[in-house]
mmCIF file of C-alpha atoms and ligand atoms in Angstrom:
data_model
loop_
_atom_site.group_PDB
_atom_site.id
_atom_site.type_symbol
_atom_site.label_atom_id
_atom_site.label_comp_id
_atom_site.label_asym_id
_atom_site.label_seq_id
_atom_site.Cartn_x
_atom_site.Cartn_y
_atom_site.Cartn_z
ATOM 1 C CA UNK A 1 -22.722 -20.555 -14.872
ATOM 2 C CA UNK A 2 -21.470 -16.830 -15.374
ATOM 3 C CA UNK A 3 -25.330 -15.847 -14.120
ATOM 4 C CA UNK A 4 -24.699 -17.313 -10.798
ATOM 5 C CA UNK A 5 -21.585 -15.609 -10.009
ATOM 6 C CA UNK A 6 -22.990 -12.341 -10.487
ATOM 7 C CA UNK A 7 -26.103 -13.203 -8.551
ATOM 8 C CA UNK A 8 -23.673 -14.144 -5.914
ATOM 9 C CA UNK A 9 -21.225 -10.475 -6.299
ATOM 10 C CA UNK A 10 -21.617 -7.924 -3.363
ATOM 11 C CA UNK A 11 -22.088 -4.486 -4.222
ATOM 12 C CA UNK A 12 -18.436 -3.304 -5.232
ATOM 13 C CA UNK A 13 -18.025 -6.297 -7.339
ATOM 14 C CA UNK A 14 -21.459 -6.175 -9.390
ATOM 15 C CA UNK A 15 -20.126 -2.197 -9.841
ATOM 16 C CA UNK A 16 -16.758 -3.067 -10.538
ATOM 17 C CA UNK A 17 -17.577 -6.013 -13.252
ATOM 18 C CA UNK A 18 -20.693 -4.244 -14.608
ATOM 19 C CA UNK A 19 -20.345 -0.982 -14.162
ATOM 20 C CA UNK A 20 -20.056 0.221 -17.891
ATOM 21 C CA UNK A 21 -22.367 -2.511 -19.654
ATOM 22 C CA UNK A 22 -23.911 1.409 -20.509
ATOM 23 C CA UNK A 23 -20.930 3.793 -21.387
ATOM 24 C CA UNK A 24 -19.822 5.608 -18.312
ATOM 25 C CA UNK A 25 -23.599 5.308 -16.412
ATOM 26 C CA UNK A 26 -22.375 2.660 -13.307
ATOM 27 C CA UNK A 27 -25.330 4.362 -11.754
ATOM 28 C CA UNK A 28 -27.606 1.936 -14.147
ATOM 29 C CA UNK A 29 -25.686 -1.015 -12.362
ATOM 30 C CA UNK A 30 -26.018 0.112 -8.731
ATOM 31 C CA UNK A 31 -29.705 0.586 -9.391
ATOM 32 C CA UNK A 32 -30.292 -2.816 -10.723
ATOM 33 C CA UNK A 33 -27.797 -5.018 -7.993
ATOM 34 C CA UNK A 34 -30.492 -5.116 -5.717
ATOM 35 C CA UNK A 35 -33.360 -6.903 -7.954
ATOM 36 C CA UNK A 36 -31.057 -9.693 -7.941
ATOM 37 C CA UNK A 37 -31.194 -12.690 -8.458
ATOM 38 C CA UNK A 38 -31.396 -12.716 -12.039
ATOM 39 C CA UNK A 39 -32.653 -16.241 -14.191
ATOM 40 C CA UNK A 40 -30.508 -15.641 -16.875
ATOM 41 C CA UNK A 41 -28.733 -12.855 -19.296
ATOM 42 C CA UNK A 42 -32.164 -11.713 -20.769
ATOM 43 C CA UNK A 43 -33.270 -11.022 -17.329
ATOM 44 C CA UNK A 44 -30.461 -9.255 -15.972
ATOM 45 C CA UNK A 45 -31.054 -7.225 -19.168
ATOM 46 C CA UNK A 46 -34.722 -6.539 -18.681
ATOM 47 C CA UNK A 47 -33.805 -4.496 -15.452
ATOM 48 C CA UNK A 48 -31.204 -2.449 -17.082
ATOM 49 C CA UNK A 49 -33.699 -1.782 -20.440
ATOM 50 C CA UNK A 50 -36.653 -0.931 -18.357
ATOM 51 C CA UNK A 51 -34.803 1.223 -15.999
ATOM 52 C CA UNK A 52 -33.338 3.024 -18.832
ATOM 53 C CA UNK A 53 -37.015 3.208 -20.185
ATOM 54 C CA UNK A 54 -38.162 4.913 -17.014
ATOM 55 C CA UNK A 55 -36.019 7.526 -17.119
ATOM 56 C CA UNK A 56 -37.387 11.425 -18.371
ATOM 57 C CA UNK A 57 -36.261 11.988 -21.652
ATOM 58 C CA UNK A 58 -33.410 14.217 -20.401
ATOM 59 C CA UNK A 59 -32.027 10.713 -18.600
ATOM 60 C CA UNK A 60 -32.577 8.870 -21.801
ATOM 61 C CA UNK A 61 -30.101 12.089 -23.652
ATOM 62 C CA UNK A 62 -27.882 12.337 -20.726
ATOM 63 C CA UNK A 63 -27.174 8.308 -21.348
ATOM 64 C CA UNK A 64 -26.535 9.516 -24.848
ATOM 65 C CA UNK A 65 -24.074 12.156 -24.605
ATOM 66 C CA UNK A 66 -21.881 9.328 -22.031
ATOM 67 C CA UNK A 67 -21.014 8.359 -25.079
ATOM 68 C CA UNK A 68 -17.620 9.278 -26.650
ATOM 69 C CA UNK A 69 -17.853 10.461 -30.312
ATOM 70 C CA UNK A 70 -16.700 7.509 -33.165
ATOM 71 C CA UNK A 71 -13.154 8.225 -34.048
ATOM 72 C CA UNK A 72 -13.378 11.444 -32.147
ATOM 73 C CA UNK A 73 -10.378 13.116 -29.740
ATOM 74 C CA UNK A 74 -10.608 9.881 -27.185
ATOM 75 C CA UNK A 75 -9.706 7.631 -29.215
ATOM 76 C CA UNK A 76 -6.677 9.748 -30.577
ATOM 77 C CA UNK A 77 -5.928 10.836 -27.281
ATOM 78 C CA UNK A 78 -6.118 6.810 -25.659
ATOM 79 C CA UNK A 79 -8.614 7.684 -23.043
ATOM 80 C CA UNK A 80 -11.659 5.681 -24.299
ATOM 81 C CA UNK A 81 -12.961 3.070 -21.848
ATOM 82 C CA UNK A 82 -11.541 -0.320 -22.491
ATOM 83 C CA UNK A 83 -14.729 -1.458 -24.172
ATOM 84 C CA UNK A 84 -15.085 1.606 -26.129
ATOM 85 C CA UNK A 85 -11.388 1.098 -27.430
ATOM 86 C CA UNK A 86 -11.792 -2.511 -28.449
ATOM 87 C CA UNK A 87 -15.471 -1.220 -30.346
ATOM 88 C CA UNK A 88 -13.999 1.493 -32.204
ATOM 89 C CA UNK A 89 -10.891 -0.247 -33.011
ATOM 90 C CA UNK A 90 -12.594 -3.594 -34.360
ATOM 91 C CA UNK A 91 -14.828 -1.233 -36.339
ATOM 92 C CA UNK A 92 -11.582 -0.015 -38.356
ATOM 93 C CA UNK A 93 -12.040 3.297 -36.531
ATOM 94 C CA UNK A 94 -8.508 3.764 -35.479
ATOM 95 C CA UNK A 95 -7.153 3.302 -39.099
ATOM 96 C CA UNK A 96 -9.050 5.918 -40.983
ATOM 97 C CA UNK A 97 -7.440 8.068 -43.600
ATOM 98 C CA UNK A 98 -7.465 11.667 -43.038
ATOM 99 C CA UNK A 99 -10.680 12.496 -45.364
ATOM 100 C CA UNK A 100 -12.349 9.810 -43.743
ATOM 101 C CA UNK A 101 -11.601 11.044 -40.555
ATOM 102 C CA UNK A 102 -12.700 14.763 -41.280
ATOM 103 C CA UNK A 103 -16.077 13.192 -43.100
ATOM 104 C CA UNK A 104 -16.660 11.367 -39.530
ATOM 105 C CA UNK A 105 -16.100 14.603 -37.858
ATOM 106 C CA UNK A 106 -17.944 16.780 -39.904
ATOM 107 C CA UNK A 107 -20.994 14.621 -40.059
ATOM 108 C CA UNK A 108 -20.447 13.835 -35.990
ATOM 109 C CA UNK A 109 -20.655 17.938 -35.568
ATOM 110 C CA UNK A 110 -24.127 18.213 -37.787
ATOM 111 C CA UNK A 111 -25.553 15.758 -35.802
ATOM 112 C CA UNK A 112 -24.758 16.943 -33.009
ATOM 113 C CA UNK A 113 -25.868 20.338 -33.617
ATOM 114 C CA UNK A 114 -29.272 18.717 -34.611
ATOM 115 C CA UNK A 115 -30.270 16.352 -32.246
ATOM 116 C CA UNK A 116 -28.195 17.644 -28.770
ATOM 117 C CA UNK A 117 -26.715 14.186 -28.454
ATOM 118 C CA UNK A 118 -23.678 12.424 -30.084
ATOM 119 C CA UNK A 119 -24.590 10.006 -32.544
ATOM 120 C CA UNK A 120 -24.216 6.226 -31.294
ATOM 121 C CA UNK A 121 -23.661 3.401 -33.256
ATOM 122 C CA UNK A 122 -23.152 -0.495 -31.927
ATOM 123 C CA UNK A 123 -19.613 -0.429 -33.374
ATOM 124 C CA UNK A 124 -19.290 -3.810 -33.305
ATOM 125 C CA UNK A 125 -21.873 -4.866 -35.893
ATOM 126 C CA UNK A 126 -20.816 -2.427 -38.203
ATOM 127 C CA UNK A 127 -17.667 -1.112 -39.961
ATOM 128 C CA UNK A 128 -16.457 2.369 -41.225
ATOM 129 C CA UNK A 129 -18.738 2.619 -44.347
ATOM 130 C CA UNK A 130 -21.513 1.301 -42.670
ATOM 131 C CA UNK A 131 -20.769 4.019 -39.538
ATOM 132 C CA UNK A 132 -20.651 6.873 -42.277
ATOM 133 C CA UNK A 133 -23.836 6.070 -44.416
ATOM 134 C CA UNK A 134 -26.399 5.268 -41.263
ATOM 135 C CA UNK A 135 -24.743 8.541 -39.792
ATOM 136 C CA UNK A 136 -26.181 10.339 -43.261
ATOM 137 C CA UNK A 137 -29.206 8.478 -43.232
ATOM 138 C CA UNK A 138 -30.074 9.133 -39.354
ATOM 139 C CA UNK A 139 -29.075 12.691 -39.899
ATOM 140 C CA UNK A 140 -32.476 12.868 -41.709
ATOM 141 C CA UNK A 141 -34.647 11.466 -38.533
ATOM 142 C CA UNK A 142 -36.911 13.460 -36.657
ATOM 143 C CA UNK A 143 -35.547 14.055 -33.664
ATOM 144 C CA UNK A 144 -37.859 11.745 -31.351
ATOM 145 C CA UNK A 145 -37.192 8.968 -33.441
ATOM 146 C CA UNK A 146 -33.765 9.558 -33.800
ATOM 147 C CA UNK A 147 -33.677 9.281 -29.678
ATOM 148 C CA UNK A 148 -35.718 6.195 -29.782
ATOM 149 C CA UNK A 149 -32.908 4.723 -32.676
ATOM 150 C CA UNK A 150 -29.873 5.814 -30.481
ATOM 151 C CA UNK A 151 -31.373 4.196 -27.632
ATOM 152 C CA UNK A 152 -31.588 0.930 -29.427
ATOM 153 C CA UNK A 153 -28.137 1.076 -30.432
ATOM 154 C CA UNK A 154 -27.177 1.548 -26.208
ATOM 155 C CA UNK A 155 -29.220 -1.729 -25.795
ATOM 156 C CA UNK A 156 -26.762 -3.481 -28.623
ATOM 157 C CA UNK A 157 -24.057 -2.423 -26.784
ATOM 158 C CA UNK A 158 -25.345 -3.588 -23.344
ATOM 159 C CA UNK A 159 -25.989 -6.683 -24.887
ATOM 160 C CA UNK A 160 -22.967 -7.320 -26.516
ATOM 161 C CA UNK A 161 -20.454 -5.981 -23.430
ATOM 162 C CA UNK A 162 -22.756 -8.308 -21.221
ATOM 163 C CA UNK A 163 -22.398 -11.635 -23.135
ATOM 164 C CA UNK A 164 -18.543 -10.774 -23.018
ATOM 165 C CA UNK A 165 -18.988 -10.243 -19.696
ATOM 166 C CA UNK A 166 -20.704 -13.701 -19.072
ATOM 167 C CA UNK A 167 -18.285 -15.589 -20.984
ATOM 168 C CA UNK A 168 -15.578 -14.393 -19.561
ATOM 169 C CA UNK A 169 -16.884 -15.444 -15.771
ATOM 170 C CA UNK A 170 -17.470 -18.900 -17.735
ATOM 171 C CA UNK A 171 -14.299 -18.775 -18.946
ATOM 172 C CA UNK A 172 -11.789 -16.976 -16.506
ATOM 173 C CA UNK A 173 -9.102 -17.795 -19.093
ATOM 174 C CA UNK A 174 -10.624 -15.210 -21.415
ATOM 175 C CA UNK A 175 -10.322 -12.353 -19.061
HETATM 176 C C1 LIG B 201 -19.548 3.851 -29.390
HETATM 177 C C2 LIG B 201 -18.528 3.262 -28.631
HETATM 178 O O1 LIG B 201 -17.676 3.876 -27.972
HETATM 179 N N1 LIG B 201 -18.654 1.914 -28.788
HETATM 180 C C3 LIG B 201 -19.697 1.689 -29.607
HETATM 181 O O2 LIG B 201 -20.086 0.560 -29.957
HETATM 182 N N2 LIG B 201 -20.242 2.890 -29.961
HETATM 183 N N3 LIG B 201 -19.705 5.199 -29.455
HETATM 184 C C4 LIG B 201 -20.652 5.784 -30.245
HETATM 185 N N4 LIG B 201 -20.681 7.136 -30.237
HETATM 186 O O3 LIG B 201 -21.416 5.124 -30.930
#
């Protein structure tokens, strides 16, 4: 069971393997390695949600701008994280036509300028339309439920790049 290998990593390994279940925060995983063991995925997850809950707001913001903008200058440039690659590539984000690209950057700018953060999105369960109308529709929020929202999204992510994580110490093969 993937759960008891991780209970079983030392320090460096539970870094190396989880290190960027949150985008570019392996701080979040070096906190949590020592309430080991964990019973199961949902557990493991608790920690990470509730220490992420703990934080000040500025912690909860400084979690959001980690993240790299949708289709932004990473991706052209190929320095997103591996898991940030295969989110915004699987979302379509890495064939957009130029006006979609300039919408994407034009709305990514206003909300930026409006809530201090870049706007986050769980790539994976969505697609480029879907990305471009919730980015209108958030646009809209207020801005301490727009944090609340983008935090949710983080704890999609989390989830997702941990059950891909778990399978794959199930499964070495799909490393
Ligand atoms: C991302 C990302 O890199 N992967 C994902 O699911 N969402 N970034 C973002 N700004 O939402």
């Amino acid at each position: 069971m993937g759960i008891r290998v991780i209970n079983s990593m030392d320090f460096g390994e539970f870094v190396d393997i989880l290190g960027n279940i949150i985008e570019k925060c392996p701080l979040i995983a070096a906190a949590i390695w020592s309430q080991r063991p964990f019973k199961d995925l949902a557990d493991l997850e608790k920690h990470v949600f509730d220490f992420i809950e703990a934080l000040p707001q500025s912690g909860k913001e400084g979690i959001l701008r980690c993240h790299p903008d949708l289709a932004g200058r990473e991706l052209q440039q190929g320095t997103l994280t591996p898991e940030s690659q295969r989110e915004q590539r699987g979302a379509g984000l890495s064939s957009l036509g130029l006006e979609e690209r300039r919408r994407l950057s034009q709305l990514n700018g206003a909300y930026k300028t409006r809530f201090g953060f870049p706007f986050v999105i769980a790539a994976r369960l969505s697609d480029k339309a879907t990305i471009l109308r919730e980015l209108e529709r958030r646009l809209d929020n207020q801005p301490a439920q727009e944090l609340s929202t983008a935090l949710d999204e983080v704890r999609k992510i989390c989830h997702l790049r941990l059950e891909d994580i778990l399978q794959s110490l199930e499964d070495p093969a799909k490393l």
